[in-house]
Short mmCIF file of C-alpha atoms in Angstrom, two decimals:
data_model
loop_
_atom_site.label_atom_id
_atom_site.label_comp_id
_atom_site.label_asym_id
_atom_site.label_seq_id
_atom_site.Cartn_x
_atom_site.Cartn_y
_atom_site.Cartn_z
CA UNK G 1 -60.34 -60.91 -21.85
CA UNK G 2 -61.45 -57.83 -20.42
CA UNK G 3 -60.79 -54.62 -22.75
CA UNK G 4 -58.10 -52.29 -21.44
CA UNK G 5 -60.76 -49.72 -20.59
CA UNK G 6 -61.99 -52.18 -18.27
CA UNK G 7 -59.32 -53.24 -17.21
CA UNK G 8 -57.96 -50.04 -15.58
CA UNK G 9 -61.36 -48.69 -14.22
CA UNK G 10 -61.07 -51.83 -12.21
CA UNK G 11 -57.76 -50.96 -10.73
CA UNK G 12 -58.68 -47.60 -10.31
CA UNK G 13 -61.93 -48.08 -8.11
CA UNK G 14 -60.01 -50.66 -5.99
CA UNK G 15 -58.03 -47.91 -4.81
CA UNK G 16 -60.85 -45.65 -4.21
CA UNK G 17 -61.51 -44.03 -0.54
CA UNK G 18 -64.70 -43.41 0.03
CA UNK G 19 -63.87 -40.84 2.85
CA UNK G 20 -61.87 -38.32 0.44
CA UNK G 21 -64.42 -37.31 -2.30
CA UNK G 22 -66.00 -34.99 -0.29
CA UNK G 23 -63.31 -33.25 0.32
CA UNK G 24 -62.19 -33.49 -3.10
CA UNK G 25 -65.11 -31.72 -4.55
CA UNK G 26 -64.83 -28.90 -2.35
CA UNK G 27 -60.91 -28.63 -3.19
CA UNK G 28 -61.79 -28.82 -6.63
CA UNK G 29 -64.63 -26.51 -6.78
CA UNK G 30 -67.44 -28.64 -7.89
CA UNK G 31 -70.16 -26.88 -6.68
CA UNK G 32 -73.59 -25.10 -9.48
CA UNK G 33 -71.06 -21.67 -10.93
CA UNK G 34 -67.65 -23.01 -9.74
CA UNK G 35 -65.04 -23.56 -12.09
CA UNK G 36 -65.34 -27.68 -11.67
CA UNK G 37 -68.87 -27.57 -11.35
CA UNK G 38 -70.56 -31.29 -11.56
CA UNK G 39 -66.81 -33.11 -10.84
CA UNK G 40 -67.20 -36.54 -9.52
CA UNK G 41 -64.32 -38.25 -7.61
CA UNK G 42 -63.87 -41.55 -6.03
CA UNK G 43 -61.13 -40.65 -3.59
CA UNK G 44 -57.56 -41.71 -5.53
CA UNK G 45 -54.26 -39.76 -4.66
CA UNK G 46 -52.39 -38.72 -7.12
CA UNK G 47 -49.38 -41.60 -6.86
CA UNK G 48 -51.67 -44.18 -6.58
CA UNK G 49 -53.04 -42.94 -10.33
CA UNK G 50 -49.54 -42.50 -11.37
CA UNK G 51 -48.43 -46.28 -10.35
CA UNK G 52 -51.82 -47.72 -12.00
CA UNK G 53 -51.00 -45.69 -14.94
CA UNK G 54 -47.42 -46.44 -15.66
CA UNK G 55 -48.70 -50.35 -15.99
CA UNK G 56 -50.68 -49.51 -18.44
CA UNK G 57 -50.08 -46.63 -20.35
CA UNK G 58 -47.75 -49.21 -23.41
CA UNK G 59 -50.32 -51.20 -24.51
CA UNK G 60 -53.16 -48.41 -24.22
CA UNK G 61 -54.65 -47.29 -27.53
CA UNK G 62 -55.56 -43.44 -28.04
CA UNK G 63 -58.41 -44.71 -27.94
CA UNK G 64 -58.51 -46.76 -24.35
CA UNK G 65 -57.14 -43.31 -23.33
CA UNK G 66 -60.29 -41.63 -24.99
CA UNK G 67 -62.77 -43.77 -23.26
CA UNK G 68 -60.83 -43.13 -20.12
CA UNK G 69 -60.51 -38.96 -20.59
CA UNK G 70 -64.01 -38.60 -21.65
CA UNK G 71 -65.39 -40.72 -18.33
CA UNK G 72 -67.42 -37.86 -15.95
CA UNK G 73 -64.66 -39.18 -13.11
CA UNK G 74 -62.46 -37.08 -12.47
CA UNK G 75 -59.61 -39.60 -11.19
CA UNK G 76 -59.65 -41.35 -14.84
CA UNK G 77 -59.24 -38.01 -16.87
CA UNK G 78 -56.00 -37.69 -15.05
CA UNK G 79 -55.10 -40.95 -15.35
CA UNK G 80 -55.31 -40.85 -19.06
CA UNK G 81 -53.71 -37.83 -18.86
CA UNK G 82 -50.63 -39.62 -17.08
CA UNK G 83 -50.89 -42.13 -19.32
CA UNK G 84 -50.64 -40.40 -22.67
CA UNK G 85 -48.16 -38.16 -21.18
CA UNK G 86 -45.82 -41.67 -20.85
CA UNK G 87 -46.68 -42.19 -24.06
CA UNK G 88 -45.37 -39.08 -25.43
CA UNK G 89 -42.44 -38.89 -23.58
CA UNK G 90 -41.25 -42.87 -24.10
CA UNK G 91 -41.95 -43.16 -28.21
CA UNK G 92 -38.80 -42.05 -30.72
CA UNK G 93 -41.98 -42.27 -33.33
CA UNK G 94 -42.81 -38.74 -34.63
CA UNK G 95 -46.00 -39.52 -36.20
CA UNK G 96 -47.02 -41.17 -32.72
CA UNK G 97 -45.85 -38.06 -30.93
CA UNK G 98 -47.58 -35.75 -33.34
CA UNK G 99 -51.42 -37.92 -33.46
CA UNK G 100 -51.01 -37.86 -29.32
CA UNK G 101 -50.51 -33.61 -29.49
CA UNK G 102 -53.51 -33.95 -32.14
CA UNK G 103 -55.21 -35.87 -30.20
CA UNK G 104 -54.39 -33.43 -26.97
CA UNK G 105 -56.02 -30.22 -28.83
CA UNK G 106 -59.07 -32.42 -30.26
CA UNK G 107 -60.10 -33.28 -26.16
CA UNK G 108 -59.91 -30.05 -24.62
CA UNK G 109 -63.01 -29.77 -23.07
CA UNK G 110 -62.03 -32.94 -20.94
CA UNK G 111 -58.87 -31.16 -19.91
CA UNK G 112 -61.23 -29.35 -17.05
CA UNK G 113 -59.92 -28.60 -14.44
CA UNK G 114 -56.01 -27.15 -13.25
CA UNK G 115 -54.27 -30.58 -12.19
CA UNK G 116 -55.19 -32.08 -15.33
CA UNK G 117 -53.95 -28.49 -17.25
CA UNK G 118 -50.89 -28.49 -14.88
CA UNK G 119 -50.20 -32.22 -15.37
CA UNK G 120 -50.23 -32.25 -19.33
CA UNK G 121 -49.98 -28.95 -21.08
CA UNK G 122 -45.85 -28.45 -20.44
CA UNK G 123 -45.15 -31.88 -21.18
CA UNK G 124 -47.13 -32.25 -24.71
CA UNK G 125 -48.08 -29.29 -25.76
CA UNK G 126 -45.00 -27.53 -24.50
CA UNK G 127 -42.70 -30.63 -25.42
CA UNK G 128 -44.37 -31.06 -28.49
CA UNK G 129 -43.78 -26.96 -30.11
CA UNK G 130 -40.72 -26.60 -28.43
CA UNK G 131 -39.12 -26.91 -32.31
CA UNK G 132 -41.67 -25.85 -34.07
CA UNK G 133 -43.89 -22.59 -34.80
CA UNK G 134 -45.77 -21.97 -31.56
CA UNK G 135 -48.17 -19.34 -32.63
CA UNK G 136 -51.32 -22.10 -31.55
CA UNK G 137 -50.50 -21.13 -28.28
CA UNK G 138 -51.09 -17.27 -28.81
CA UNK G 139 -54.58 -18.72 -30.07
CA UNK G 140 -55.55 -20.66 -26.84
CA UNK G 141 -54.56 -17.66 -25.24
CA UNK G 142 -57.60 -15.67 -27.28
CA UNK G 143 -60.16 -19.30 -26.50
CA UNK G 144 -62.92 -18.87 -24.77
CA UNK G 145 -62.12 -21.47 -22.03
CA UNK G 146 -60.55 -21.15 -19.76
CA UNK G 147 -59.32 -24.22 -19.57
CA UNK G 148 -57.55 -23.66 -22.97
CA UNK G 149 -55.85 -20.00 -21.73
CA UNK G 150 -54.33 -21.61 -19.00
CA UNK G 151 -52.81 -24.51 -21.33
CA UNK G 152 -51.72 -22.09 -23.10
CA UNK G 153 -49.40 -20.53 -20.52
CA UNK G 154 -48.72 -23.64 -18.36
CA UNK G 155 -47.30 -24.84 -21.61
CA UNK G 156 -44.64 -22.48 -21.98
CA UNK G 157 -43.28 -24.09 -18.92
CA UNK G 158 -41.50 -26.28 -21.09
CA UNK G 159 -39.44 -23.41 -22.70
CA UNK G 160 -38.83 -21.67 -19.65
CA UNK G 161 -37.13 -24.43 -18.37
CA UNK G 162 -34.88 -24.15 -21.59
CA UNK G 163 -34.21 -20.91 -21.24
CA UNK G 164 -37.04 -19.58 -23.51
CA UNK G 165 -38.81 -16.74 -22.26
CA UNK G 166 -40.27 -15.04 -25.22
CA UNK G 167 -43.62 -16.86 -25.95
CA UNK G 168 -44.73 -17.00 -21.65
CA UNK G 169 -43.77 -12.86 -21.70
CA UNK G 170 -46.14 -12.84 -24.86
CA UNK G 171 -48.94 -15.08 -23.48
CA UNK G 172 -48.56 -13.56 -20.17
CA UNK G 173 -49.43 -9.92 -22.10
CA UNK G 174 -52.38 -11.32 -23.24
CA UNK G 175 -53.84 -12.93 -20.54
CA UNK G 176 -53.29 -9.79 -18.08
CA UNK G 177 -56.90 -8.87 -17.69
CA UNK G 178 -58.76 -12.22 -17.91
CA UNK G 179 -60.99 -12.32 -15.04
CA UNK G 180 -60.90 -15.97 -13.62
CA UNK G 181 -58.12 -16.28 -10.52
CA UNK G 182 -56.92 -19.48 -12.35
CA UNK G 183 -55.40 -17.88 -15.34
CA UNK G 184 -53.97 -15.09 -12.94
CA UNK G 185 -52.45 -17.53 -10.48
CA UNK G 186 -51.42 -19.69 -13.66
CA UNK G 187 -49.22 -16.72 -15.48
CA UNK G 188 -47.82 -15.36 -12.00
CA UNK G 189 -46.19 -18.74 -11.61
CA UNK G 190 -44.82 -18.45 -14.90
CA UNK G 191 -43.78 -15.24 -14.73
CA UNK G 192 -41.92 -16.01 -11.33
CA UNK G 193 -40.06 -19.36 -13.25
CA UNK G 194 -39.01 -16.93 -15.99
CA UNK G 195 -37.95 -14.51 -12.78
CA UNK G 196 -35.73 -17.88 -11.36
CA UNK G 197 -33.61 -18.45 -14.38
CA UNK G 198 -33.33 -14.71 -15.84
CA UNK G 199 -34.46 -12.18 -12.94
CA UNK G 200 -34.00 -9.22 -14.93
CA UNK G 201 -36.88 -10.34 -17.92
CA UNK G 202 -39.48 -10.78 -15.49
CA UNK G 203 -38.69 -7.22 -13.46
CA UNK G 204 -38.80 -5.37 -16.62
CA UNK G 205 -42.14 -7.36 -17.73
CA UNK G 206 -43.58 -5.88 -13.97
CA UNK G 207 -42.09 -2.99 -13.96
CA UNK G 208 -44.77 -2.01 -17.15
CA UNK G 209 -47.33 -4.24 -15.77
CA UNK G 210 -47.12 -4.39 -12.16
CA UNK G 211 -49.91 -1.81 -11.28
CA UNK G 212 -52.43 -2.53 -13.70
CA UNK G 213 -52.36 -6.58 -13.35
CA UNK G 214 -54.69 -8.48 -11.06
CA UNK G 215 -53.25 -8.43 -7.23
CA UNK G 216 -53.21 -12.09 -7.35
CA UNK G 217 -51.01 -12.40 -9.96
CA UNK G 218 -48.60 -10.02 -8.84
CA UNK G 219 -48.44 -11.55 -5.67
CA UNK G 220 -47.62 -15.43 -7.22
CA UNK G 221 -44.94 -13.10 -9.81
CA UNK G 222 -43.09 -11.79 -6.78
CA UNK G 223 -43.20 -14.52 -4.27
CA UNK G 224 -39.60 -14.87 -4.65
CA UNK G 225 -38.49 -11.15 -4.43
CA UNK G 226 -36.56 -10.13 -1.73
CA UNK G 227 -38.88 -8.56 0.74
CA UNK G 228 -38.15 -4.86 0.61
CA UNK G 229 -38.69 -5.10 -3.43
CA UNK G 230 -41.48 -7.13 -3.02
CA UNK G 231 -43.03 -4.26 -0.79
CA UNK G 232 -42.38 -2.08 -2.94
CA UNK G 233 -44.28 -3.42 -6.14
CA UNK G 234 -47.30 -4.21 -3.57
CA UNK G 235 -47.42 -0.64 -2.57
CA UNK G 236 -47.22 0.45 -5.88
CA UNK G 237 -43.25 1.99 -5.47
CA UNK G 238 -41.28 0.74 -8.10
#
């Protein structure tokens, strides 16, 4: 029989289109200095990975899913990413759920790009701290990658949503002047989902912020303002 491995690369290439991967690596930025530079695709949307993955994310090993997050196809990282986020979210097993967030940190660097971040990062990393000392996250924050920084935030998610807003106003303080339009786009739409549930944190995080944080940050922060404040912070009035 046919390993697991196998057995999903197989479904996943039926579904390929050959007319979207073009596209794809322009969306994703695949080009020599881009942020996704050297990304292959083979032209899957995003339910079509989901449905493929939810057949066989219970009987997948972590280590199916490692063969599967380490392939140079960018369709199967997410996939395995799907997959091992089922897994996570389906076991009652803590020692599963903890070798899966182990298993999350040790792979990374095939965590490369934002859909995969954006996909995983709330719902294991995030999930996984939500009880538990979350200073790791301050220390992605301070990585290198940037692939890591933006887990870092996008993983607060998970604690916004209950009411938590300490740890994104922290990570968000840290990652103010990081270059890379990813980690500001990534902590403005944090700080606006902190602004949706408690309004007042996130105007009092601007107000000391506002004029010395990248525009495009500011701009995803206050998407949701009403428009005569949001003029205001734009032109620097607050």
């Amino acid at each position: 029989m046919d390993s697991l491995y196998k057995q999903v690369t197989i479904a996943l290439n039926k579904g390929s289109n050959p007319e979207k991967p073009v596209f794809l690596q322009k969306f994703f930025k695949t080009e020599p200095g881009q942020y996704g530079e050297g990304d292959l695709f083979i032209g899957l949307s995003v339910p079509q990975q989901r449905t493929i993955s939810k057949i066989f994310y219970a009987q997948a090993s972590l280590d199916d899913i490692k063969k599967m997050l380490h392939d140079p196809i960018h369709e199967f990282r997410l996939t395995a990413l799907f997959m091992l986020v089922l897994k996570f979210e389906k076991t009652k097993d803590e020692k599963l759920r903890k070798d899966i967030f182990d298993f999350y940190l040790n792979n990374t660097a095939y965590i490369n790009n934002w859909d995969l971040v954006d996909s995983s990062a709330e719902k294991i990393p995030g999930a996984y701290l939500f009880d538990k000392n979350r200073t790791l996250l301050l220390r992605l924050a301070e990585s290198e990658s940037l692939w890591e920084q933006r887990i870092s935030i996008i993983a607060t998610f998970y604690f916004i949503k209950k009411h938590q807003f300490e740890d994104t106003l922290a990570i968000a303080e840290k990652l103010l002047y990081y270059k890379h339009d990813l980690i500001h786009k990534a902590v403005g739409w944090m700080l606006r989902e902190v602004g949706n549930r408690d309004f007042q944190k996130e105007y009092d995080f601007l107000s000391l912020h506002y004029q010395t944080m990248p525009r495009t940050m500011l701009r995803y922060a206050i998407e949701k303002f009403e428009p005569e404040l949001r003029k205001k912070f734009l032109e620097g009035s607050v």
